[in-house]
Short mmCIF file of C-alpha atoms and ligand atoms in Angstrom, two decimals:
data_model
loop_
_atom_site.label_atom_id
_atom_site.label_comp_id
_atom_site.label_asym_id
_atom_site.label_seq_id
_atom_site.Cartn_x
_atom_site.Cartn_y
_atom_site.Cartn_z
CA MET A 10 79.77 162.56 178.14
CA GLN A 11 83.03 161.57 179.15
CA LYS A 12 84.75 163.82 176.55
CA ILE A 13 82.51 166.85 177.55
CA THR A 14 83.23 166.28 181.18
CA THR A 15 87.04 166.10 180.72
CA PHE A 16 87.17 169.10 178.37
CA GLN A 17 84.98 171.32 180.58
CA LEU A 18 86.95 170.31 183.74
CA THR A 19 90.46 170.67 182.20
CA MET A 20 89.37 174.08 180.62
CA ASN A 21 87.94 175.33 184.03
CA PHE A 22 91.01 174.26 186.07
CA VAL A 23 93.62 175.12 183.58
CA ARG A 24 92.64 178.70 183.16
CA TYR A 25 91.59 179.72 186.70
CA TYR A 26 94.46 178.57 188.80
CA PRO A 27 97.37 179.81 186.52
CA VAL A 28 95.72 183.37 186.01
CA ALA A 29 94.64 183.78 189.53
CA GLY A 30 98.16 182.17 190.85
CA LEU A 31 100.13 184.55 188.42
CA ALA A 32 98.42 187.52 189.96
CA PHE A 33 98.84 186.10 193.34
CA PHE A 34 102.53 185.20 192.42
CA ILE A 35 103.45 188.60 191.37
CA LEU A 36 101.37 191.00 193.73
CA TRP A 37 101.79 189.05 196.86
CA ILE A 38 105.00 187.33 196.78
CA TRP A 39 107.48 188.52 194.13
CA LYS A 40 106.93 192.10 193.73
CA LYS A 41 105.18 192.48 196.98
CA GLY A 42 107.16 195.46 198.46
CA TYR A 43 106.85 197.44 195.25
CA PHE A 44 102.91 197.01 194.81
CA GLN A 45 102.43 197.68 198.44
CA ARG A 46 101.51 201.09 197.55
CA PHE A 47 98.72 200.03 195.42
CA ARG A 48 97.27 197.77 198.31
CA ILE A 49 93.58 198.60 199.22
CA GLN A 50 93.75 197.16 202.49
CA GLN A 51 97.27 197.39 204.02
CA ALA A 52 97.37 194.15 205.80
CA PHE A 53 97.61 190.77 204.46
CA PRO A 54 95.46 187.95 205.53
CA ARG A 55 96.70 184.80 207.35
CA TRP A 56 98.19 182.05 204.84
CA ASP A 57 95.51 179.71 206.25
CA ARG A 58 92.73 181.82 204.81
CA VAL A 59 94.44 182.05 201.26
CA ARG A 60 94.78 178.12 201.54
CA TYR A 61 91.05 177.73 202.50
CA GLU A 62 90.46 179.96 199.24
CA ILE A 63 92.46 177.93 196.84
CA ILE A 64 90.94 174.63 198.00
CA GLN A 65 87.29 176.04 198.17
CA SER A 66 87.88 177.38 194.46
CA ALA A 67 88.02 173.67 193.17
CA VAL A 68 84.59 172.89 194.69
CA THR A 69 83.50 176.08 192.37
CA LEU A 70 85.37 174.92 189.37
CA VAL A 71 83.57 171.31 189.95
CA VAL A 72 80.23 172.49 190.14
CA PHE A 73 80.72 175.03 187.05
CA THR A 74 81.79 171.75 184.88
CA ALA A 75 78.79 169.82 186.27
CA ILE A 76 76.44 172.81 185.11
CA GLY A 77 78.23 172.94 181.84
CA VAL A 78 77.98 169.13 181.11
CA ALA A 79 74.31 169.11 182.49
CA ALA A 80 73.38 171.82 179.86
CA VAL A 81 75.30 170.17 176.59
CA SER A 82 73.99 166.68 177.56
CA GLY A 83 70.46 168.04 178.32
CA ARG A 84 70.17 169.70 174.80
CA LYS A 85 71.81 166.64 173.00
CA ALA A 86 69.29 164.75 174.43
CA GLY A 87 66.41 167.13 173.50
CA ILE A 88 65.41 167.63 177.29
CA LEU A 89 66.76 171.48 177.45
CA PRO A 90 65.80 174.05 174.99
CA GLY A 91 68.29 176.71 173.60
CA GLU A 92 71.05 176.44 171.02
CA ILE A 93 74.84 176.71 170.96
CA TYR A 94 75.95 177.00 167.38
CA ARG A 95 79.60 176.91 165.77
CA ASP A 96 78.90 178.43 162.33
CA ALA A 97 79.60 181.92 162.72
CA ASP A 98 77.57 183.12 159.75
CA LYS A 99 74.19 181.31 160.97
CA TYR A 100 72.73 184.35 162.52
CA GLY A 101 74.50 187.24 160.46
CA GLY A 102 78.17 186.81 161.57
CA TRP A 103 79.94 189.52 163.91
CA PRO A 104 76.90 191.95 164.69
CA TYR A 105 74.97 189.43 166.09
CA MET A 106 77.87 187.85 168.07
CA LEU A 107 78.66 191.15 169.62
CA LEU A 108 75.22 191.76 170.42
CA THR A 109 74.84 188.57 172.26
CA ILE A 110 78.31 189.67 174.12
CA ALA A 111 76.46 192.87 175.26
CA LEU A 112 73.02 191.24 176.19
CA VAL A 113 74.79 188.53 178.06
CA THR A 114 77.02 191.21 180.08
CA VAL A 115 73.61 193.01 180.98
CA TRP A 116 71.99 189.79 182.07
CA HIS A 117 74.84 188.47 183.92
CA GLU A 118 75.08 191.98 186.01
CA THR A 119 71.18 191.87 186.73
CA TRP A 120 71.25 188.38 187.63
CA PHE A 121 74.23 188.77 189.79
CA TYR A 122 73.12 192.04 191.31
CA TRP A 123 69.57 190.41 192.38
CA MET A 124 71.22 186.98 193.35
CA HIS A 125 73.62 188.79 195.53
CA ARG A 126 71.10 190.84 197.63
CA LEU A 127 69.09 187.69 197.91
CA VAL A 128 71.87 185.71 199.42
CA HIS A 129 72.69 188.32 201.99
CA ARG A 130 69.02 187.98 203.69
CA LYS A 131 69.01 186.23 206.83
CA GLY A 132 68.91 182.64 206.62
CA LEU A 133 70.49 182.34 203.17
CA TYR A 134 73.30 184.03 203.99
CA LYS A 135 74.84 181.31 206.60
CA LEU A 136 73.81 178.77 204.16
CA ILE A 137 74.93 180.07 200.89
CA HIS A 138 77.10 183.18 201.05
CA LEU A 139 79.03 182.97 204.32
CA VAL A 140 81.90 181.05 202.74
CA HIS A 141 82.74 183.73 200.27
CA HIS A 142 82.70 186.37 203.11
CA LYS A 143 84.98 184.82 205.41
CA SER A 144 87.65 186.48 203.26
CA THR A 145 87.46 190.04 204.54
CA ASN A 146 90.53 190.87 203.01
CA PRO A 147 90.50 188.91 199.74
CA SER A 148 93.00 187.53 197.78
CA PRO A 149 93.03 186.60 193.90
CA LEU A 150 92.22 183.23 194.68
CA ALA A 151 89.15 184.28 196.53
CA ALA A 152 87.30 184.85 193.03
CA TYR A 153 85.86 181.47 193.19
CA ASN A 154 85.67 181.13 196.80
CA PHE A 155 82.17 179.94 197.04
CA HIS A 156 79.76 177.28 198.78
CA ALA A 157 78.72 174.52 196.12
CA LEU A 158 75.09 176.28 196.46
CA GLU A 159 76.38 179.60 195.62
CA ALA A 160 78.72 178.29 192.56
CA PHE A 161 75.52 176.85 191.19
CA LEU A 162 73.70 180.38 191.49
CA GLU A 163 76.95 182.07 190.13
CA GLY A 164 76.94 179.75 187.06
CA ILE A 165 73.32 178.81 186.26
CA TYR A 166 72.78 182.37 184.65
CA LEU A 167 74.30 181.55 181.27
CA VAL A 168 72.33 178.10 181.08
CA LEU A 169 69.20 180.25 181.51
CA PHE A 170 70.36 182.68 178.97
CA THR A 171 70.92 180.22 176.42
CA PHE A 172 67.41 179.07 176.95
CA VAL A 173 66.50 182.17 174.98
CA VAL A 174 69.41 183.56 172.98
CA PRO A 175 71.40 181.32 170.88
CA MET A 176 75.04 181.78 171.49
CA HIS A 177 78.05 181.07 169.36
CA PHE A 178 80.55 178.53 170.94
CA TRP A 179 83.18 180.93 171.11
CA VAL A 180 81.34 183.78 172.71
CA ILE A 181 80.49 181.46 175.31
CA LEU A 182 83.94 180.62 175.78
CA GLY A 183 85.06 184.26 175.67
CA HIS A 184 82.47 185.57 177.80
CA THR A 185 83.20 183.07 180.61
CA PHE A 186 87.09 183.84 180.21
CA TYR A 187 86.32 187.59 180.69
CA ALA A 188 84.20 187.06 183.56
CA MET A 189 86.71 185.18 185.33
CA VAL A 190 89.46 187.62 184.81
CA MET A 191 87.26 190.24 186.01
CA ASN A 192 86.16 188.27 189.18
CA ILE A 193 90.06 187.83 189.80
CA TRP A 194 90.53 191.63 189.32
CA TRP A 195 88.05 192.44 191.67
CA HIS A 196 89.34 190.19 194.56
CA LEU A 197 93.21 191.16 193.79
CA GLY A 198 93.55 193.40 196.96
CA TYR A 199 95.22 196.10 194.82
CA GLU A 200 93.63 199.16 193.01
CA PHE A 201 95.42 199.97 189.60
CA PHE A 202 92.64 202.26 188.04
CA PRO A 203 93.14 206.08 187.84
CA SER A 204 92.63 208.31 190.99
CA TRP A 205 89.78 210.00 189.39
CA TRP A 206 87.91 206.76 188.15
CA ALA A 207 85.38 206.53 191.01
CA SER A 208 84.23 210.30 190.66
CA HIS A 209 84.34 210.63 187.06
CA PRO A 210 80.87 211.41 185.16
CA VAL A 211 81.26 208.39 183.06
CA PHE A 212 83.76 205.99 184.24
CA LYS A 213 82.37 205.90 187.92
CA TRP A 214 79.65 203.64 186.20
CA ILE A 215 82.41 201.01 185.82
CA ASN A 216 83.17 199.14 189.05
CA THR A 217 86.55 199.12 190.59
CA SER A 218 88.53 196.52 192.63
CA THR A 219 88.03 198.83 195.50
CA HIS A 220 84.38 198.82 195.15
CA HIS A 221 84.33 194.96 195.67
CA ASN A 222 86.98 194.96 198.19
CA MET A 223 84.90 197.22 200.25
CA HIS A 224 81.90 194.69 200.24
CA HIS A 225 84.45 192.24 201.49
CA ALA A 226 85.35 194.41 204.38
CA LYS A 227 81.91 195.72 205.12
CA PHE A 228 79.36 193.48 203.83
CA ASP A 229 76.01 195.22 203.38
CA GLY A 230 76.69 197.52 200.37
CA ASN A 231 78.30 197.41 196.95
CA TYR A 232 76.76 194.70 195.62
CA SER A 233 77.24 194.87 191.84
CA LEU A 234 79.33 193.38 189.51
CA TYR A 235 80.69 195.13 186.15
CA PHE A 236 78.97 198.18 186.58
CA ASN A 237 78.02 200.30 189.18
CA PHE A 238 74.35 200.79 187.84
CA TRP A 239 72.11 198.93 190.25
CA ASP A 240 74.07 199.89 193.18
CA ARG A 241 73.61 203.52 192.30
CA ILE A 242 69.79 203.48 191.30
CA MET A 243 68.99 201.02 194.18
CA GLY A 244 71.10 203.39 196.70
CA THR A 245 73.05 200.26 197.87
CA ASN A 246 76.82 201.84 197.16
CA PHE A 247 78.39 202.26 200.49
CA PRO A 248 77.97 206.04 200.81
CA ASP A 249 81.97 206.56 201.48
CA TYR A 250 82.90 204.64 198.24
CA GLU A 251 84.18 207.53 196.40
CA LYS A 252 85.88 208.85 199.50
CA HIS A 253 87.61 205.77 200.26
CA TYR A 254 88.53 205.17 196.62
CA ALA A 255 90.41 208.59 196.61
CA GLU A 256 92.25 207.64 200.04
CA VAL A 257 93.32 204.06 198.66
CA THR A 258 94.61 206.05 195.14
CA GLU A 259 96.26 208.71 197.13
CA ARG A 260 98.75 206.42 198.77
CA ARG A 261 100.43 205.52 195.62
CA PHE A 262 101.61 209.05 195.36
CA LYS A 263 102.99 209.52 198.97
CA ALA A 264 106.49 208.76 200.12
CA ASN A 265 104.98 207.10 203.07
CA VAL A 266 105.95 205.39 206.34
CA GLU A 267 106.76 202.23 204.36
CA GLY A 268 109.74 203.95 202.91
CA LEU A 269 108.43 203.87 199.62
CA ARG A 270 109.20 206.52 197.00
CA PRO A 271 106.66 208.30 195.42
CA ILE A 272 105.83 207.42 191.62
ZN1 ZN B 30 78.14 189.41 199.30
ZN1 ZN B 31 83.88 188.72 196.32
#
C-alpha cells in the first residue's frame, strides 16, 4: 500500500505542477508581452490569488491520490468490484482500448456537467464549489484549485466507471493525463483556437478556453467540460458566448492600444 501511495502521489504532483507551471511561466511571465493579444480578460489577477491556487491544488492532488489508493487497495482486498488489466490483448487489444477511451470521455463529460450544475445550487455552492470560483480571472494553476469535497467529486467518476468497464492501466494513465492537460488549457487565461471555432457548425461542439473563462467571470452558465453538448441541449450556454469569443479572438489581429503589431 505504501508503494502504491508513493507512486500515485509522486505521479500526481510531478505531472501537474511542471505542466501548469510551464504554461504559467511562458504565458504569464516570460512572453507576457507577446501573448497579451491572446488574453481572454485583459487584466491579470493579484499574485496572492495565484499563490492560493497553487497551494489549494496540492489539496486536490492529495485527494486524487487518496481516491486512487483506496480504489486499488479495495479491489485487491476484494471489497470493490471492477478490473484494471495490464495484458493489452485480454479484451481484444486496441479496438477495446479505444472504445474505453471514448466511453470514459462521454461518462466524464456527463458526470462533470450534472455534478457541476448540482454544486452551483444554493447550500452546496458555498460548501463545495466557492473555492474554485474565487478565481474570477483564473491562471493555469486554478485547474485543480478545488475544495477537498469537490476534489472528491471531480475524481470519483473514474472509480465508478471502472466498477462497470474493465480498463487497461495505460488507458487510465493516458485519460487522466489528457483530462489534466485539458483542465489546465481551459484555465490558461488565453485563447489560441481560431476565430471561427465557436461559430463553426462542427467545431462549436468542442469547448474552448474562453468558454470556461466566461464561467469563472460570470458564474451561472457554460457548465460543460470537453464538449459543448450538454450546455447546448440544456440551454445553459451564456447567450453571448459566440459574440464574446469573436471579440476575444479579434483582438489578436488588431494593432491595439497596447502597442502590439498585428499578426
Ligand atoms: Zn462552477
Ligand atoms: Zn474552472
